[in-house]
GROMACS .gro file of C-alpha atoms in nm:
model
  257
    1MET     CA    1  -5.628   3.018  -4.677
    2GLU     CA    2  -5.531   3.381  -4.629
    3ARG     CA    3  -5.789   3.475  -4.871
    4LYS     CA    4  -6.064   3.294  -4.704
    5ALA     CA    5  -5.966   3.470  -4.386
    6SER     CA    6  -5.929   3.825  -4.553
    7ARG     CA    7  -6.293   3.767  -4.690
    8ARG     CA    8  -6.430   3.665  -4.359
    9GLU     CA    9  -6.262   3.992  -4.182
   10ASN     CA   10  -6.426   4.182  -4.471
   11GLU     CA   11  -6.767   4.030  -4.429
   12CYS     CA   12  -6.758   4.099  -4.052
   13GLU     CA   13  -6.639   4.444  -4.106
   14GLU     CA   14  -6.943   4.502  -4.348
   15LYS     CA   15  -7.198   4.329  -4.098
   16THR     CA   16  -7.040   4.537  -3.826
   17SER     CA   17  -7.070   4.879  -4.018
   18ASN     CA   18  -7.433   4.749  -4.150
   19SER     CA   19  -7.533   4.719  -3.767
   20GLU     CA   20  -7.377   5.056  -3.673
   21SER     CA   21  -7.579   5.220  -3.951
   22SER     CA   22  -7.884   5.052  -3.886
   23GLU     CA   23  -7.866   5.151  -3.519
   24LEU     CA   24  -7.799   5.507  -3.607
   25ASP     CA   25  -8.107   5.500  -3.845
   26LYS     CA   26  -8.303   5.350  -3.589
   27ASP     CA   27  -8.202   5.616  -3.333
   28TYR     CA   28  -8.250   5.908  -3.597
   29LYS     CA   29  -8.621   5.786  -3.651
   30ILE     CA   30  -8.691   5.759  -3.276
   31SER     CA   31  -8.568   6.115  -3.249
   32LEU     CA   32  -8.853   6.205  -3.476
   33ILE     CA   33  -9.176   6.278  -3.333
   34THR     CA   34  -9.522   6.323  -3.510
   35LEU     CA   35  -9.798   6.518  -3.328
   36ASN     CA   36 -10.172   6.537  -3.439
   37VAL     CA   37 -10.284   6.879  -3.302
   38GLY     CA   38 -10.655   6.919  -3.359
   39GLY     CA   39 -10.616   6.741  -3.689
   40TYR     CA   40 -10.302   6.899  -3.817
   41LEU     CA   41  -9.990   6.664  -3.836
   42TYR     CA   42  -9.649   6.825  -3.705
   43ILE     CA   43  -9.314   6.652  -3.736
   44THR     CA   44  -9.036   6.771  -3.525
   45GLN     CA   45  -8.753   6.629  -3.309
   46LYS     CA   46  -8.747   6.514  -2.966
   47GLN     CA   47  -8.504   6.771  -2.862
   48THR     CA   48  -8.733   7.045  -2.987
   49LEU     CA   49  -9.028   6.936  -2.767
   50THR     CA   50  -8.840   6.880  -2.456
   51LYS     CA   51  -8.648   7.220  -2.490
   52TYR     CA   52  -8.841   7.356  -2.189
   53PRO     CA   53  -8.836   7.139  -1.873
   54ASP     CA   54  -9.177   7.108  -1.708
   55SER     CA   55  -9.364   7.198  -2.000
   56PHE     CA   56  -9.668   7.010  -2.124
   57LEU     CA   57  -9.497   6.868  -2.438
   58GLU     CA   58  -9.181   6.797  -2.242
   59GLY     CA   59  -9.388   6.595  -1.985
   60ILE     CA   60  -9.552   6.401  -2.273
   61ILE     CA   61  -9.232   6.293  -2.442
   62ASN     CA   62  -9.072   6.167  -2.108
   63GLY     CA   63  -9.381   5.995  -1.998
   64ARG     CA   64  -9.462   6.244  -1.715
   65ILE     CA   65  -9.801   6.320  -1.878
   66MET     CA   66 -10.053   6.073  -2.036
   67CYS     CA   67 -10.160   6.143  -2.392
   68PRO     CA   68 -10.398   5.961  -2.613
   69PHE     CA   69 -10.289   5.836  -2.975
   70ASP     CA   70 -10.462   5.862  -3.290
   71ALA     CA   71 -10.551   5.572  -3.515
   72ASP     CA   72 -10.214   5.608  -3.665
   73GLY     CA   73 -10.029   5.579  -3.343
   74HIS     CA   74  -9.936   5.959  -3.329
   75TYR     CA   75  -9.972   6.157  -3.024
   76PHE     CA   76 -10.330   6.342  -3.024
   77ILE     CA   77 -10.351   6.681  -2.836
   78ASP     CA   78 -10.687   6.855  -2.864
   79ARG     CA   79 -10.623   7.195  -2.916
   80ASP     CA   80 -10.583   7.455  -3.204
   81GLY     CA   81 -10.389   7.306  -3.483
   82LEU     CA   82 -10.323   7.627  -3.675
   83LEU     CA   83 -10.193   7.810  -3.368
   84PHE     CA   84  -9.969   7.520  -3.281
   85ARG     CA   85  -9.736   7.646  -3.571
   86HIS     CA   86  -9.640   7.947  -3.364
   87ILE     CA   87  -9.591   7.706  -3.062
   88LEU     CA   88  -9.338   7.508  -3.246
   89ASN     CA   89  -9.158   7.827  -3.401
   90PHE     CA   90  -9.119   7.943  -3.067
   91LEU     CA   91  -8.964   7.613  -2.955
   92ARG     CA   92  -8.728   7.604  -3.257
   93ASN     CA   93  -8.613   7.949  -3.246
   94GLY     CA   94  -8.640   8.055  -2.875
   95GLU     CA   95  -8.806   8.389  -2.958
   96LEU     CA   96  -9.147   8.499  -3.056
   97LEU     CA   97  -9.184   8.548  -3.438
   98LEU     CA   98  -9.542   8.614  -3.565
   99PRO     CA   99  -9.642   8.714  -3.935
  100GLU     CA  100  -9.705   9.075  -3.998
  101GLY     CA  101 -10.099   9.150  -3.909
  102PHE     CA  102 -10.127   8.874  -3.664
  103ARG     CA  103 -10.434   8.957  -3.456
  104GLU     CA  104 -10.503   8.616  -3.239
  105ASN     CA  105 -10.281   8.725  -2.950
  106GLN     CA  106 -10.538   8.645  -2.695
  107LEU     CA  107 -10.573   8.291  -2.845
  108LEU     CA  108 -10.206   8.248  -2.851
  109ALA     CA  109 -10.166   8.352  -2.511
  110GLN     CA  110 -10.410   8.087  -2.382
  111GLU     CA  111 -10.217   7.820  -2.581
  112ALA     CA  112  -9.894   7.905  -2.433
  113GLU     CA  113 -10.068   7.883  -2.096
  114PHE     CA  114 -10.210   7.525  -2.190
  115PHE     CA  115  -9.849   7.411  -2.293
  116GLN     CA  116  -9.730   7.552  -1.995
  117LEU     CA  117  -9.463   7.772  -2.165
  118LYS     CA  118  -9.454   8.068  -1.940
  119VAL     CA  119  -9.195   8.243  -2.127
  120LEU     CA  120  -9.408   8.237  -2.448
  121SER     CA  121  -9.714   8.327  -2.261
  122GLU     CA  122  -9.527   8.649  -2.120
  123ALA     CA  123  -9.398   8.719  -2.465
  124VAL     CA  124  -9.742   8.722  -2.621
  125LYS     CA  125  -9.885   8.926  -2.354
  126SER     CA  126  -9.635   9.200  -2.365
  127ARG     CA  127  -9.672   9.208  -2.757
  128TRP     CA  128 -10.065   9.239  -2.695
  129GLU     CA  129 -10.011   9.529  -2.467
  130LYS     CA  130  -9.803   9.736  -2.678
  131GLU     CA  131 -10.029   9.684  -2.977
  132GLN     CA  132 -10.323   9.777  -2.755
  133LEU     CA  133 -10.112  10.076  -2.658
  134ALA     CA  134 -10.037  10.171  -2.977
  135SER     CA  135 -10.388  10.150  -3.126
  136ARG     CA  136 -10.484  10.414  -2.870
  137GLU     CA  137 -10.198  10.665  -2.983
  138THR     CA  138 -10.243  10.882  -3.280
  139THR     CA  139 -10.008  10.824  -3.543
  140PHE     CA  140  -9.925  11.045  -3.831
  141LEU     CA  141  -9.750  11.048  -4.171
  142GLU     CA  142  -9.581  11.385  -4.322
  143ILE     CA  143  -9.513  11.459  -4.662
  144THR     CA  144  -9.297  11.763  -4.683
  145ASP     CA  145  -9.072  11.953  -4.885
  146SER     CA  146  -8.713  11.957  -4.741
  147HIS     CA  147  -8.648  12.328  -4.843
  148ASP     CA  148  -8.990  12.438  -4.737
  149ARG     CA  149  -9.182  12.285  -4.442
  150SER     CA  150  -9.518  12.465  -4.505
  151GLN     CA  151  -9.534  12.280  -4.843
  152GLY     CA  152  -9.674  11.914  -4.769
  153LEU     CA  153  -9.953  11.741  -4.577
  154ARG     CA  154 -10.000  11.565  -4.266
  155ILE     CA  155 -10.248  11.238  -4.246
  156PHE     CA  156 -10.335  11.163  -3.873
  157CYS     CA  157 -10.503  10.830  -3.800
  158ASN     CA  158 -10.523  10.607  -3.477
  159ALA     CA  159 -10.480  10.301  -3.666
  160PRO     CA  160 -10.084  10.254  -3.746
  161GLU     CA  161 -10.171  10.000  -4.015
  162PHE     CA  162 -10.362  10.265  -4.246
  163ILE     CA  163 -10.072  10.507  -4.212
  164ALA     CA  164  -9.844  10.238  -4.331
  165LYS     CA  165 -10.070  10.147  -4.613
  166ILE     CA  166 -10.072  10.534  -4.729
  167LYS     CA  167  -9.677  10.549  -4.676
  168SER     CA  168  -9.637  10.216  -4.880
  169ARG     CA  169  -9.841  10.355  -5.167
  170ILE     CA  170  -9.680  10.696  -5.187
  171VAL     CA  171  -9.305  10.545  -5.183
  172LEU     CA  172  -9.402  10.273  -5.424
  173VAL     CA  173  -9.527  10.530  -5.657
  174SER     CA  174  -9.253  10.760  -5.618
  175LYS     CA  175  -9.005  10.500  -5.669
  176SER     CA  176  -9.174  10.399  -5.970
  177ARG     CA  177  -9.150  10.756  -6.114
  178LEU     CA  178  -8.794  10.844  -5.997
  179ASP     CA  179  -8.609  10.652  -6.297
  180GLY     CA  180  -8.313  10.579  -6.105
  181PHE     CA  181  -8.278  10.876  -5.880
  182PRO     CA  182  -8.376  10.761  -5.518
  183GLU     CA  183  -8.171  11.032  -5.399
  184GLU     CA  184  -8.466  11.280  -5.477
  185PHE     CA  185  -8.643  11.173  -5.152
  186SER     CA  186  -8.594  11.019  -4.827
  187VAL     CA  187  -8.816  10.792  -4.598
  188SER     CA  188  -8.822  10.778  -4.243
  189SER     CA  189  -9.068  10.643  -3.974
  190ASN     CA  190  -9.323  10.899  -4.005
  191ILE     CA  191  -9.206  11.120  -4.267
  192ILE     CA  192  -9.155  11.128  -4.650
  193GLN     CA  193  -8.954  11.425  -4.734
  194PHE     CA  194  -8.910  11.503  -5.098
  195LYS     CA  195  -8.614  11.726  -5.248
  196TYR     CA  196  -8.828  12.025  -5.325
  197PHE     CA  197  -9.171  12.099  -5.457
  198ILE     CA  198  -9.282  12.365  -5.712
  199LYS     CA  199  -9.608  12.562  -5.766
  200SER     CA  200  -9.769  12.555  -6.094
  201GLU     CA  201 -10.122  12.685  -6.226
  202ASN     CA  202 -10.261  12.327  -6.142
  203GLY     CA  203 -10.125  12.328  -5.783
  204THR     CA  204  -9.863  12.189  -5.594
  205ARG     CA  205  -9.659  11.935  -5.748
  206LEU     CA  206  -9.427  11.662  -5.578
  207VAL     CA  207  -9.124  11.757  -5.810
  208LEU     CA  208  -8.871  11.467  -5.858
  209LYS     CA  209  -8.639  11.561  -6.151
  210GLU     CA  210  -8.546  11.896  -6.318
  211ASP     CA  211  -8.770  11.836  -6.598
  212ASN     CA  212  -9.072  11.901  -6.363
  213THR     CA  213  -9.198  11.534  -6.368
  214PHE     CA  214  -9.439  11.477  -6.075
  215VAL     CA  215  -9.589  11.204  -5.867
  216CYS     CA  216  -9.915  11.378  -5.838
  217THR     CA  217 -10.072  11.709  -5.711
  218LEU     CA  218 -10.105  11.730  -5.325
  219GLU     CA  219 -10.470  11.777  -5.384
  220THR     CA  220 -10.494  11.453  -5.570
  221LEU     CA  221 -10.287  11.281  -5.286
  222LYS     CA  222 -10.531  11.415  -5.023
  223PHE     CA  223 -10.825  11.312  -5.253
  224GLU     CA  224 -10.681  10.950  -5.273
  225ALA     CA  225 -10.593  10.938  -4.876
  226ILE     CA  226 -10.977  11.039  -4.797
  227MET     CA  227 -11.116  10.748  -5.049
  228THR     CA  228 -10.873  10.491  -4.910
  229ALA     CA  229 -10.974  10.567  -4.564
  230LEU     CA  230 -11.363  10.587  -4.630
  231LYS     CA  231 -11.316  10.216  -4.833
  232CYS     CA  232 -11.130  10.093  -4.503
  233GLY     CA  233 -11.408  10.193  -4.298
  234PHE     CA  234 -11.271  10.512  -4.140
  235ARG     CA  235 -11.431  10.854  -4.118
  236LEU     CA  236 -11.272  11.184  -4.163
  237LEU     CA  237 -11.301  11.335  -3.808
  238THR     CA  238 -11.207  11.683  -3.894
  239SER     CA  239 -10.952  11.884  -4.106
  240LEU     CA  240 -10.713  12.011  -3.854
  241ASP     CA  241 -10.683  12.323  -4.061
  242CYS     CA  242 -10.986  12.433  -4.226
  243SER     CA  243 -10.868  12.804  -4.253
  244ARG     CA  244 -10.844  12.763  -4.644
  245GLY     CA  245 -11.216  12.668  -4.649
  246SER     CA  246 -11.196  12.322  -4.844
  247ILE     CA  247 -11.075  11.994  -4.709
  248VAL     CA  248 -10.859  11.943  -5.025
  249HIS     CA  249 -10.694  12.277  -4.947
  250SER     CA  250 -10.622  12.193  -4.587
  251ASP     CA  251 -10.276  12.108  -4.446
  252ALA     CA  252 -10.369  11.801  -4.252
  253LEU     CA  253 -10.642  11.533  -4.245
  254HIS     CA  254 -10.740  11.334  -3.926
  255PHE     CA  255 -10.914  10.994  -3.969
  256ILE     CA  256 -11.076  10.767  -3.700
  257LYS     CA  257 -11.245  10.428  -3.690
   0.00000   0.00000   0.00000
């Protein structure tokens, strides 16, 4: 009798445990929401979509706003499915994080307004305004000798991304030739400063080590900068110092698109 009673107690405990586990699984599944946004499916948690009260998504989930369903029973929202990725990331992270080179600020601002996310809309507009201001300002890159500032080159351009491209190219080549001596040059926001230059019959070289190994002559660097700019659709506005007669002998180059 005791064994039978014990067995029944174990069975009851198992049923209770299974019932609780089933309820938990059910609750967990209910908390997952699938959205069909312009043909793109997104799966996220209920608390993510309801993070901002009075938003469009919060209204859908809590029944304040009527939303159609697709053939599979998912909420269907007729908006830009690709841009919704950034909307969802904002809800998850609480801040605007966009990939490098993102150029759809105006479209994203419209999506933020549709989804009634005022904080996101303001963040996008602020980012857009900063980019517009930066695009109007001329940025520059200075390649210089820490011991003799007269030896070097300045590249001016009204497109920050072009300056960044030239800068990364020089740093990449320099690091590949340094052979484990990164202290031979330093990089800041607008300046690449080499430890020293030397002059030779073939021109000024960017010296990296005592054995006179070099990245390239300054003349070669100027020529590469000009060719890269032309390929990217820029034009050489003027050489800022043409006193030496030739563009490749000038101390500065100015590009504009």
